[in-house]
Tab-separated table of C-alpha atoms in Angstrom:
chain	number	residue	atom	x	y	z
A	611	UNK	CA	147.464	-153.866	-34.056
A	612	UNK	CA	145.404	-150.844	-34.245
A	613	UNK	CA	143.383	-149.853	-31.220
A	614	UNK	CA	139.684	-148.417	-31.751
A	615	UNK	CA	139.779	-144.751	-33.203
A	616	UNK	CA	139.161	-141.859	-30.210
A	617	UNK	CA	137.073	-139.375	-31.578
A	618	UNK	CA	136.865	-135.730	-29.735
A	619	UNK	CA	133.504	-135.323	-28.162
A	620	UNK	CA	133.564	-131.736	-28.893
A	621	UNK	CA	134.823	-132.126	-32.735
A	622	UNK	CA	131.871	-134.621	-32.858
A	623	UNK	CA	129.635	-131.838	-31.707
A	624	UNK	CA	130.470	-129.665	-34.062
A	625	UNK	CA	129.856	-132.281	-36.806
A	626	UNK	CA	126.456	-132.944	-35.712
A	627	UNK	CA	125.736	-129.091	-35.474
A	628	UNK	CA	127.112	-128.821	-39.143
A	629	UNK	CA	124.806	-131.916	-40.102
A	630	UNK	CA	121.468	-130.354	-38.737
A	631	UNK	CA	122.056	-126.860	-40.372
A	632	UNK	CA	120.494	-127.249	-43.079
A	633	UNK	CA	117.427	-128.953	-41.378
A	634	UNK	CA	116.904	-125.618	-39.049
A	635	UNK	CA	117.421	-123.862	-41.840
A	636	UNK	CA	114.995	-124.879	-44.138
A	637	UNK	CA	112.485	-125.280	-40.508
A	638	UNK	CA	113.018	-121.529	-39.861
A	639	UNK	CA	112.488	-120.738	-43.396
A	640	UNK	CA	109.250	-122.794	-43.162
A	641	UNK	CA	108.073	-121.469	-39.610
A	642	UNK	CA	108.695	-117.330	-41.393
A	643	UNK	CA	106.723	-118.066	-43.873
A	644	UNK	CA	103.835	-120.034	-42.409
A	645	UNK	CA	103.854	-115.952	-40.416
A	646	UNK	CA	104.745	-113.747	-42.790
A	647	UNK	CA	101.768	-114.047	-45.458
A	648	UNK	CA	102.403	-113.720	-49.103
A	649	UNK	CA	101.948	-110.341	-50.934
A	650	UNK	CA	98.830	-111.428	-52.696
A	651	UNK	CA	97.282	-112.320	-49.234
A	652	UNK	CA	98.158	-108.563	-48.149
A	653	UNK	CA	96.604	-107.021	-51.228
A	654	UNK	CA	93.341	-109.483	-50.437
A	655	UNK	CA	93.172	-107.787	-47.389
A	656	UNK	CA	93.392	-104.687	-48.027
A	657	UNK	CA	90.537	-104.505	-50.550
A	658	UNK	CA	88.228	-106.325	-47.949
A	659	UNK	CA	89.412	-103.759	-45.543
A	660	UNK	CA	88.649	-100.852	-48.097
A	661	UNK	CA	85.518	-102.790	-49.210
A	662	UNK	CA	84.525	-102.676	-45.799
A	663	UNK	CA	84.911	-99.033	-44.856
A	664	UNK	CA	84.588	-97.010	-48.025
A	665	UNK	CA	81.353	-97.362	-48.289
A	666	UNK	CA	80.610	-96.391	-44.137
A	667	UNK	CA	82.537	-93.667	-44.882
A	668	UNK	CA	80.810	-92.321	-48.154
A	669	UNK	CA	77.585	-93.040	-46.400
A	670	UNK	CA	78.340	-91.255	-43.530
A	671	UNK	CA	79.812	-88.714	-45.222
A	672	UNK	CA	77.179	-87.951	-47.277
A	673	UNK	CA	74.973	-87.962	-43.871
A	674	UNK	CA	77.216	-85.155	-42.740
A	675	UNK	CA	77.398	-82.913	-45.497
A	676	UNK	CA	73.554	-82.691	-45.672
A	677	UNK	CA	72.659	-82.682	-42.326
A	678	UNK	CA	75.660	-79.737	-41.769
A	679	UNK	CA	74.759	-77.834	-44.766
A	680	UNK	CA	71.067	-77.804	-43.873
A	681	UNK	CA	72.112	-76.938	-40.390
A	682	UNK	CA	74.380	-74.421	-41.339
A	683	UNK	CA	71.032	-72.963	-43.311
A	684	UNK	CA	68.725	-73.171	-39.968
A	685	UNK	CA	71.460	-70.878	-38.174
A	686	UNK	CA	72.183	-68.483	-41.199
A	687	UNK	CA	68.232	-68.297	-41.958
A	688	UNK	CA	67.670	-67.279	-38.065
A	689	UNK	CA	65.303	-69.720	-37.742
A	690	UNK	CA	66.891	-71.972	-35.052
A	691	UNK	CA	66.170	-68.788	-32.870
A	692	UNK	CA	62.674	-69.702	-32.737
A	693	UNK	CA	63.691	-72.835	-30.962
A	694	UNK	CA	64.521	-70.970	-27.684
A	695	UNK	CA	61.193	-68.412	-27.261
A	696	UNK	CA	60.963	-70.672	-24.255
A	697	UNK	CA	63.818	-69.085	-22.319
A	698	UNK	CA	61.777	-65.769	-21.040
A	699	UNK	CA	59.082	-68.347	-19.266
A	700	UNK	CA	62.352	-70.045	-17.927
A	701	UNK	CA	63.988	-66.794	-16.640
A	702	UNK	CA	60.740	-65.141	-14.398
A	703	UNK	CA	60.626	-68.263	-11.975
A	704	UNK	CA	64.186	-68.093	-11.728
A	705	UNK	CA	64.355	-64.686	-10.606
A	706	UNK	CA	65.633	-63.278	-13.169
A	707	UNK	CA	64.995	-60.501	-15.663
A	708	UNK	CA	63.499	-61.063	-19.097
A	709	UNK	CA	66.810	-59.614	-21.142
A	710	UNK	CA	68.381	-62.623	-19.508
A	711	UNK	CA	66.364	-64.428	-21.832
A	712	UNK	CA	67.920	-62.654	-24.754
A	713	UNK	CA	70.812	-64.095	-23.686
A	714	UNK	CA	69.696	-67.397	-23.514
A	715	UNK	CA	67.929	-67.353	-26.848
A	716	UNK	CA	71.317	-66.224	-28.360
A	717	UNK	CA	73.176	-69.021	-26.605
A	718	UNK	CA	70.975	-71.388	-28.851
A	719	UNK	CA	72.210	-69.913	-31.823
A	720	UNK	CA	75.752	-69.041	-30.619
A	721	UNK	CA	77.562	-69.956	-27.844
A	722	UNK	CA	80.013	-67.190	-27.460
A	723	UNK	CA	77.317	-64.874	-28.030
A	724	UNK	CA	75.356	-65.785	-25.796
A	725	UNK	CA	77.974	-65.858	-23.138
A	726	UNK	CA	79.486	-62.729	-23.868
A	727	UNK	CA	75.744	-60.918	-23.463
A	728	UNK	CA	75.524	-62.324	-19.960
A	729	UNK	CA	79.342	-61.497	-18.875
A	730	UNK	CA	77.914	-57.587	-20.563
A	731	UNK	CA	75.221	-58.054	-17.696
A	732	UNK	CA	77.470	-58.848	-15.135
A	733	UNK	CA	79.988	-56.156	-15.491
A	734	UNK	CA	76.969	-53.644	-15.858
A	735	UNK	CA	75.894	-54.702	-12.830
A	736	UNK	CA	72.313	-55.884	-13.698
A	737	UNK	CA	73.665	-59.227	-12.363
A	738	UNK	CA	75.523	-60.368	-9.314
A	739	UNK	CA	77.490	-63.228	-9.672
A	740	UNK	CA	75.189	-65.535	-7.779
A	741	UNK	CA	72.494	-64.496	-10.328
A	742	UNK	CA	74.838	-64.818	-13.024
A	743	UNK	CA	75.831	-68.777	-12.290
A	744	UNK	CA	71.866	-69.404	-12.091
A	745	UNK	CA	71.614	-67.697	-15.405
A	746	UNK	CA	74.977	-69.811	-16.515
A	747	UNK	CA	72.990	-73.239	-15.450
A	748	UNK	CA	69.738	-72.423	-17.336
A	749	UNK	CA	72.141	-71.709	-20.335
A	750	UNK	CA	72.486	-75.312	-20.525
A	751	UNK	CA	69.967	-76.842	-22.340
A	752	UNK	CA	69.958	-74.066	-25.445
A	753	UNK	CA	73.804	-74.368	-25.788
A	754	UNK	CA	72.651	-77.806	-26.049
A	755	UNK	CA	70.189	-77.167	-28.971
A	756	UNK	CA	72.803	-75.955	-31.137
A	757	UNK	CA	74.991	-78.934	-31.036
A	758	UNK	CA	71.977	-81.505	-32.016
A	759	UNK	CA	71.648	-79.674	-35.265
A	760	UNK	CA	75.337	-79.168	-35.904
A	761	UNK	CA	76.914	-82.243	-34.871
A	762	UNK	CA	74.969	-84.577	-32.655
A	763	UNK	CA	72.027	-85.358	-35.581
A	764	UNK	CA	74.349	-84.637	-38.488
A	765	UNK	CA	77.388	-86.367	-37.704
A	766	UNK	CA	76.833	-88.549	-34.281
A	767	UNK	CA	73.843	-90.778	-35.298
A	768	UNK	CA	74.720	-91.328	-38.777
A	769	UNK	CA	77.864	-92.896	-36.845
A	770	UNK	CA	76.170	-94.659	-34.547
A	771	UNK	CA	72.851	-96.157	-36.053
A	772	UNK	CA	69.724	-94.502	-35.794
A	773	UNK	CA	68.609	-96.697	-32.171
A	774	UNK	CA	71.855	-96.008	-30.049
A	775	UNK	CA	72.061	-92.514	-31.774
A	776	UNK	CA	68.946	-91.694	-31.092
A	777	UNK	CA	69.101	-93.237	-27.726
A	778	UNK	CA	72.288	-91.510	-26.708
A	779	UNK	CA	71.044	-88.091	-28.359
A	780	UNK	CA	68.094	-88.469	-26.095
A	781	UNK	CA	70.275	-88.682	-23.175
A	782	UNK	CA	72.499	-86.209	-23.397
A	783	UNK	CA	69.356	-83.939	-24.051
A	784	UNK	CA	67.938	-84.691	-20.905
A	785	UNK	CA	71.109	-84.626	-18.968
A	786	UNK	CA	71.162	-80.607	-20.214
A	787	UNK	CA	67.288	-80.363	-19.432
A	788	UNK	CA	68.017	-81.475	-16.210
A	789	UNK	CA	70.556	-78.063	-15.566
A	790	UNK	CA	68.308	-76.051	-16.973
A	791	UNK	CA	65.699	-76.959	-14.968
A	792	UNK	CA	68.195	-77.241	-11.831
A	793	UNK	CA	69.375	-74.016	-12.417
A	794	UNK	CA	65.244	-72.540	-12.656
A	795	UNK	CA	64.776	-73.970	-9.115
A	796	UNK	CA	67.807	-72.837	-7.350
A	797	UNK	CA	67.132	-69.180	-9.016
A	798	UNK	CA	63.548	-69.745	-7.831
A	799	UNK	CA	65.168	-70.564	-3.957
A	800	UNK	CA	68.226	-68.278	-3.548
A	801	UNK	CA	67.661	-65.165	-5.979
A	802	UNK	CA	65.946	-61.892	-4.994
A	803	UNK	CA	66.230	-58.423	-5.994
A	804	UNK	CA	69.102	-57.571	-4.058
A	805	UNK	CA	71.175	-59.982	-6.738
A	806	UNK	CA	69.470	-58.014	-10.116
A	807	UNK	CA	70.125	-54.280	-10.268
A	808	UNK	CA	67.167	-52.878	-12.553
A	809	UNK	CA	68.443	-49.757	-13.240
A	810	UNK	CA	71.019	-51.178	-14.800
A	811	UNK	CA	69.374	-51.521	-17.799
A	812	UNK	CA	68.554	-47.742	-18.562
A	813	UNK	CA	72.727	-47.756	-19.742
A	814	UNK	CA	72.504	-51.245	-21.288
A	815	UNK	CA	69.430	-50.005	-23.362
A	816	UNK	CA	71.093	-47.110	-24.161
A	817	UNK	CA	74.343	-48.733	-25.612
A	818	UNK	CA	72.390	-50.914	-27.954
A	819	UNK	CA	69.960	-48.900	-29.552
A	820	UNK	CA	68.347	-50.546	-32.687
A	821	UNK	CA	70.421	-53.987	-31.984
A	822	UNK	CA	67.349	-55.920	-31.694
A	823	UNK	CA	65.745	-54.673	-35.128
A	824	UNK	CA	68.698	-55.038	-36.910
A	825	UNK	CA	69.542	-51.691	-37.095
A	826	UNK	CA	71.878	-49.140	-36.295
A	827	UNK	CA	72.672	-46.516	-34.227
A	828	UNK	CA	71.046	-44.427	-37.247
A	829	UNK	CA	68.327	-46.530	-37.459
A	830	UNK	CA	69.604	-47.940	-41.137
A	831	UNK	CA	69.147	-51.852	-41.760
A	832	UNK	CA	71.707	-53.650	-42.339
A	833	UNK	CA	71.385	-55.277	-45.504
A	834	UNK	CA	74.706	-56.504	-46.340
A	835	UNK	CA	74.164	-60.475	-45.499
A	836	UNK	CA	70.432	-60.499	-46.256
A	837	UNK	CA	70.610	-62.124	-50.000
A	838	UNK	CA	69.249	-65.589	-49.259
A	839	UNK	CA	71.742	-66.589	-51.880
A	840	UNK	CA	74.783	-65.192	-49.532
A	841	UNK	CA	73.189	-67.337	-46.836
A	842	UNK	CA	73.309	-70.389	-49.167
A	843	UNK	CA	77.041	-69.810	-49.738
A	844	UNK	CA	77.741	-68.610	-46.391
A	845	UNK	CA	75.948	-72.178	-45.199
A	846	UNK	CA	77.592	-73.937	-47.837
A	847	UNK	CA	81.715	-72.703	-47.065
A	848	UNK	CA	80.949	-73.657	-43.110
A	849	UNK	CA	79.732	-76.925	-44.560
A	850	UNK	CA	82.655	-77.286	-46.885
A	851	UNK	CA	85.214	-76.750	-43.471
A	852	UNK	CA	83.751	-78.731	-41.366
A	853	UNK	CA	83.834	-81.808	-43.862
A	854	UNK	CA	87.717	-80.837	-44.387
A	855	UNK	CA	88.193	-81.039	-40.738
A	856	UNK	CA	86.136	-84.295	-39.973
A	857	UNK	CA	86.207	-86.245	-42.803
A	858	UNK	CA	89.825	-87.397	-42.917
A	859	UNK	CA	89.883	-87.701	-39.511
A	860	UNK	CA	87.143	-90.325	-40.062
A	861	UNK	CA	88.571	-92.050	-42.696
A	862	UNK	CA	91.985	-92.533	-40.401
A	863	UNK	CA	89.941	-93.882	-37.468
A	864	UNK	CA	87.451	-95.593	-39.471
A	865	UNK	CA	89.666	-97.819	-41.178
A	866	UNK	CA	92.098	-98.155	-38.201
A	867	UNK	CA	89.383	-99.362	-35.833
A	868	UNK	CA	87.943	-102.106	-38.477
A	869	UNK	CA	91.279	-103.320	-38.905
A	870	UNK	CA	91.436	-103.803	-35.435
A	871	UNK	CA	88.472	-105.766	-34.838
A	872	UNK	CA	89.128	-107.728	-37.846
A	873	UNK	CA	92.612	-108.921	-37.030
A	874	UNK	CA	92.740	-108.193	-33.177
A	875	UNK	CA	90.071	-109.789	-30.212
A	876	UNK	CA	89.337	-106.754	-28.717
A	877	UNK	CA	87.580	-108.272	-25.618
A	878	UNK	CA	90.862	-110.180	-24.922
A	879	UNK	CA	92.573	-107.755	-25.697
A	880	UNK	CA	90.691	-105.570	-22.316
A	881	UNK	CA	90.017	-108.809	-20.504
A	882	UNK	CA	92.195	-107.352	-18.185
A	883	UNK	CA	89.512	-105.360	-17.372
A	884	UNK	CA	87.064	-107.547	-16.706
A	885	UNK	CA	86.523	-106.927	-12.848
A	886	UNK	CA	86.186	-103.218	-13.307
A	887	UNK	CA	83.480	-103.055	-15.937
A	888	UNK	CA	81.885	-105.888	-14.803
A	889	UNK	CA	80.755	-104.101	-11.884
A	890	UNK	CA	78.518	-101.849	-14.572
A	891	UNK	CA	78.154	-104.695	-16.308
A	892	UNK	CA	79.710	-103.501	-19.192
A	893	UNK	CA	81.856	-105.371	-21.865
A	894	UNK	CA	85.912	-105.360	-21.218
A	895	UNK	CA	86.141	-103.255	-24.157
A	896	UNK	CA	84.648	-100.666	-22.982
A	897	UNK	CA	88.101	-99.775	-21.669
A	898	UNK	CA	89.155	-99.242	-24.434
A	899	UNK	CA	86.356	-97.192	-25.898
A	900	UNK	CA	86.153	-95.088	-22.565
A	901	UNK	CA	90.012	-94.083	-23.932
A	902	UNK	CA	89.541	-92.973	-27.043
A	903	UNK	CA	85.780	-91.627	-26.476
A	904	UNK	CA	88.221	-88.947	-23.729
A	905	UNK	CA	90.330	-87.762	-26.362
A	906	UNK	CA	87.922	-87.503	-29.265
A	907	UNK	CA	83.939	-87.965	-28.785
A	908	UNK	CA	83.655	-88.762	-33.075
A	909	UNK	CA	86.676	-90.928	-32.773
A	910	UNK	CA	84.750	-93.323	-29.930
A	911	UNK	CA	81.379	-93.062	-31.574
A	912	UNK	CA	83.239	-94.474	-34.633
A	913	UNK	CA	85.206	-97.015	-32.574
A	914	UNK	CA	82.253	-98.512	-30.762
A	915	UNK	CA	79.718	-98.340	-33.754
A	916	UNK	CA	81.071	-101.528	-35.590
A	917	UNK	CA	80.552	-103.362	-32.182
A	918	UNK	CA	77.215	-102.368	-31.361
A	919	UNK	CA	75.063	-105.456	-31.401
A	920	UNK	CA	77.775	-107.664	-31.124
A	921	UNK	CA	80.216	-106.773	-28.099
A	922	UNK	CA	77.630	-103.880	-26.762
A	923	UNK	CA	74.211	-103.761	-27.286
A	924	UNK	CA	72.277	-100.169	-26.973
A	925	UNK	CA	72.221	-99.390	-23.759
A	926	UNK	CA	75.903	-100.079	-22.632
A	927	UNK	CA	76.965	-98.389	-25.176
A	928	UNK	CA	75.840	-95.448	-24.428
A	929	UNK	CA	76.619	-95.955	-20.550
A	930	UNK	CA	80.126	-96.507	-21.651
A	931	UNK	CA	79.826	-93.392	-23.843
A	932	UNK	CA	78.419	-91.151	-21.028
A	933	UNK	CA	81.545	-92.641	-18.567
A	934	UNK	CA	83.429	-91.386	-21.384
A	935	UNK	CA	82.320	-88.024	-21.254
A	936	UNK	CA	82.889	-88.188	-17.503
A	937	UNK	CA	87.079	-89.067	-18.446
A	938	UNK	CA	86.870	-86.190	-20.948
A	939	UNK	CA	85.909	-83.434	-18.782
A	940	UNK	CA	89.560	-83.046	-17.780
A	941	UNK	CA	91.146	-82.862	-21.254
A	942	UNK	CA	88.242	-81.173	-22.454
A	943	UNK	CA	88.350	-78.248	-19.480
A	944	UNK	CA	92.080	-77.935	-20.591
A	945	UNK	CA	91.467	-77.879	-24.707
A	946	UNK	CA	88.329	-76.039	-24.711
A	947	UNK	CA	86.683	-74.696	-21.509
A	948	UNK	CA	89.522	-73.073	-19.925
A	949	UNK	CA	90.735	-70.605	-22.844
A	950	UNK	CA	86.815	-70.034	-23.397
A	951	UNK	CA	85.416	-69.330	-20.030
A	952	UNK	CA	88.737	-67.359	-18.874
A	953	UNK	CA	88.448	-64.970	-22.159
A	954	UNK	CA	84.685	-64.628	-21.404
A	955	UNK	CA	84.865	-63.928	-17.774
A	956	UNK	CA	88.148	-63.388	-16.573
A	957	UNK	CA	90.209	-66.395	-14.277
A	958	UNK	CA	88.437	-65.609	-11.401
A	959	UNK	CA	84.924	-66.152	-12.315
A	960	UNK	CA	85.846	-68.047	-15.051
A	961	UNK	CA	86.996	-71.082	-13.082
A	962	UNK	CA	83.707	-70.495	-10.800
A	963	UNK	CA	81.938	-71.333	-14.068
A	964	UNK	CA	84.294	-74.314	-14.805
A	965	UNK	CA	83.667	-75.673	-11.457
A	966	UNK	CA	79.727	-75.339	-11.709
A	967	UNK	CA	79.540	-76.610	-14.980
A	968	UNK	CA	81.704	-79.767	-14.356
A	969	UNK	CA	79.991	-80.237	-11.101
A	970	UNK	CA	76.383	-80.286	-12.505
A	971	UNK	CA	77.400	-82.782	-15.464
A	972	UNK	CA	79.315	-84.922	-13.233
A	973	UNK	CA	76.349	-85.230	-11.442
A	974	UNK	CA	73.402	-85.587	-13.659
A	975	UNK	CA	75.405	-87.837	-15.757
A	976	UNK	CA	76.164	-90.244	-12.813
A	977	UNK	CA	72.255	-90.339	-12.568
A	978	UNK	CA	71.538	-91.151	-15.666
A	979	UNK	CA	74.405	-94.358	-16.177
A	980	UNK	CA	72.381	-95.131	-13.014
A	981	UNK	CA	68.998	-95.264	-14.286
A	982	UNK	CA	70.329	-96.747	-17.609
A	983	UNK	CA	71.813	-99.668	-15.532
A	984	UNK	CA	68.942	-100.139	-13.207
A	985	UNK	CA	66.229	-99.807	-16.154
A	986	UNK	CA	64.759	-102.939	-16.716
């Protein structure tokens, strides 16, 4: 008599394991492709993507080239010199001579230029250096003209709607105003004579005979870029680089950030945040904005334009633009302000100028997130 067979609990185990293969299989198969979407579903999405930002882009684009080309005309024509005939009335309660103003005018139509006419002052010794950082400050606001006719109307409100643009424009405008002005009453307080050597100017006159007619040294015009067709073209190949330089960059960003809102919750995604900006009562994805605004001010207009109305509505956006002009003031001074100040003026007084310049945005800029978050 047979007893009952023994089976081996872990060949028994094995059998089961065999037996429910081809279940997990056929679950795991199901579970990859319940994630992993079907080719057709991949092409769908990338024509709504493209759907979605070709035609920001060719509308912005479009926005740019005109508004650069027509710029690029205002500066070749001389006309955006007109802009700045204010300086001189700036410069006399400041202390300071009227040539300063030349300088100053010149700043609106070039930066450099303007700079380097007021580091010529200072070595000549018509300046002092306390005179000089007064004359640095009221520089401000006409360094500031430039920009809103070569990048902040062309290329920044286009970006960012015409209400925030304008808004934000507005802003920054006043936060330069507010230098300027600065600069006019400390000049007014702390300059005399003793920091402006007059007699200075009998060599400075000398050495630029006939610069202010156009002329020179023999009293001959010079002709040679007065065509207004060589303008045109001249207005038309800065145009043509700066859409080669901005334009792909836009396209990159463009479609990276709507890909990103479309697929990814970006307020989750910074709710980590939460307690920080709340404070300002701004959205947790302004983190996120404040980053990329640091490291490229037309890649975080472009990132926070498709969320205006939605996540931020006018105002914070602009406060969390404006903080993140506060974060790029250290990659900035590194990129840009360092290599330009230093070759203008030397370390020394170079970093003086850094420091001043920082220290007066940093400021006025903290005033104005302040009134933007306390205005009703």
């Amino acid at each position: 008599m047979f007893g009952a067979a023994t089976i081996d609990p872990a060949l028994w185990t094995v059998h089961q394991s065999m037996v429910e293969l081809p279940r997990t299989v056929l679950a795991l198969q199901a579970s990859l492709g319940a994630q992993i979407p079907p080719t057709s579903a991949i092409v769908a999405g990338t024509v709504a993507l493209l759907r979605e930002v070709l035609p920001r882009l060719a509308r912005i684009t479009v926005f740019i080239a005109l508004g650069v080309f027509i710029a690029n005309l205002v500066v070749s024509f001389g006309l955006i010199r007109y802009i700045a005939g204010v300086a001189g009335y700036l410069t006399r309660p400041a202390n300071l001579p009227d040539e300063v103003g030349t300088a100053i005018l010149t700043t609106a139509a070039s930066t450099t230029a303007g700079y380097a006419t007021l580091a010529e002052y200072r070595e000549s010794g018509l300046l002092d250096d306390r005179a000089t950082i007064v004359a640095v400050m009221i520089n401000t606001f006409f360094g500031f003209v430039q920009h809103v006719f070569t990048y902040y109307v062309p290329v920044l409100i286009p970006i960012l709607g015409f209400h925030t643009g304008v808004l934000y424009v507005s802003i920054r405008a006043g936060i330069s105003m507010a230098i300027t002005i600065a600069g006019v009453v400390i000049g007014g307080l702390v300059l005399s004579s003793r920091n402006v050597d007059r007699s200075a100017l009998a060599d400075l006159e000398t050495g630029h005979e006939g610069d202010a007619t156009g002329n020179d040294a023999s009293g001959a015009a010079d002709d040679s870029s007065d065509s207004p067709r060589d303008r045109a073209r001249e207005a038309a190949g800065k145009t043509a680089g700066t859409l080669r330089r901005i334009v792909p960059r836009l396209a990159v960003v463009y479609t990276l950030v709507i890909a990103l809102i479309t697929h990814v919750d970006v307020e989750a995604l910074t709710g980590v945040a939460e307690p920080l900006t709340a404070a300002l009562g701004l959205p947790g994805a302004s983190v996120a904005i404040v980053a990329v605004y640091s490291l490229d001010t037309t890649a975080g207009a472009v990132a926070i334009a498709p969320l205006i109305g939605e996540t931020f509505t006018p105002r914070t956006a602009v406060i969390t633009m404006l903080l993140g002009g506060i974060v790029s003031f250290a990659v900035s001074t590194f990129k840009r302000s360092i290599p330009f100040q230093f070759g203008i003026w030397g370390p020394e007084f170079g970093a003086k100028v850094i420091a001043v310049n920082t220290a007066m945005k940093l400021v006025f800029i903290t005033v104005a997130v302040a009134g933007l978050l306390l205005a009703p």
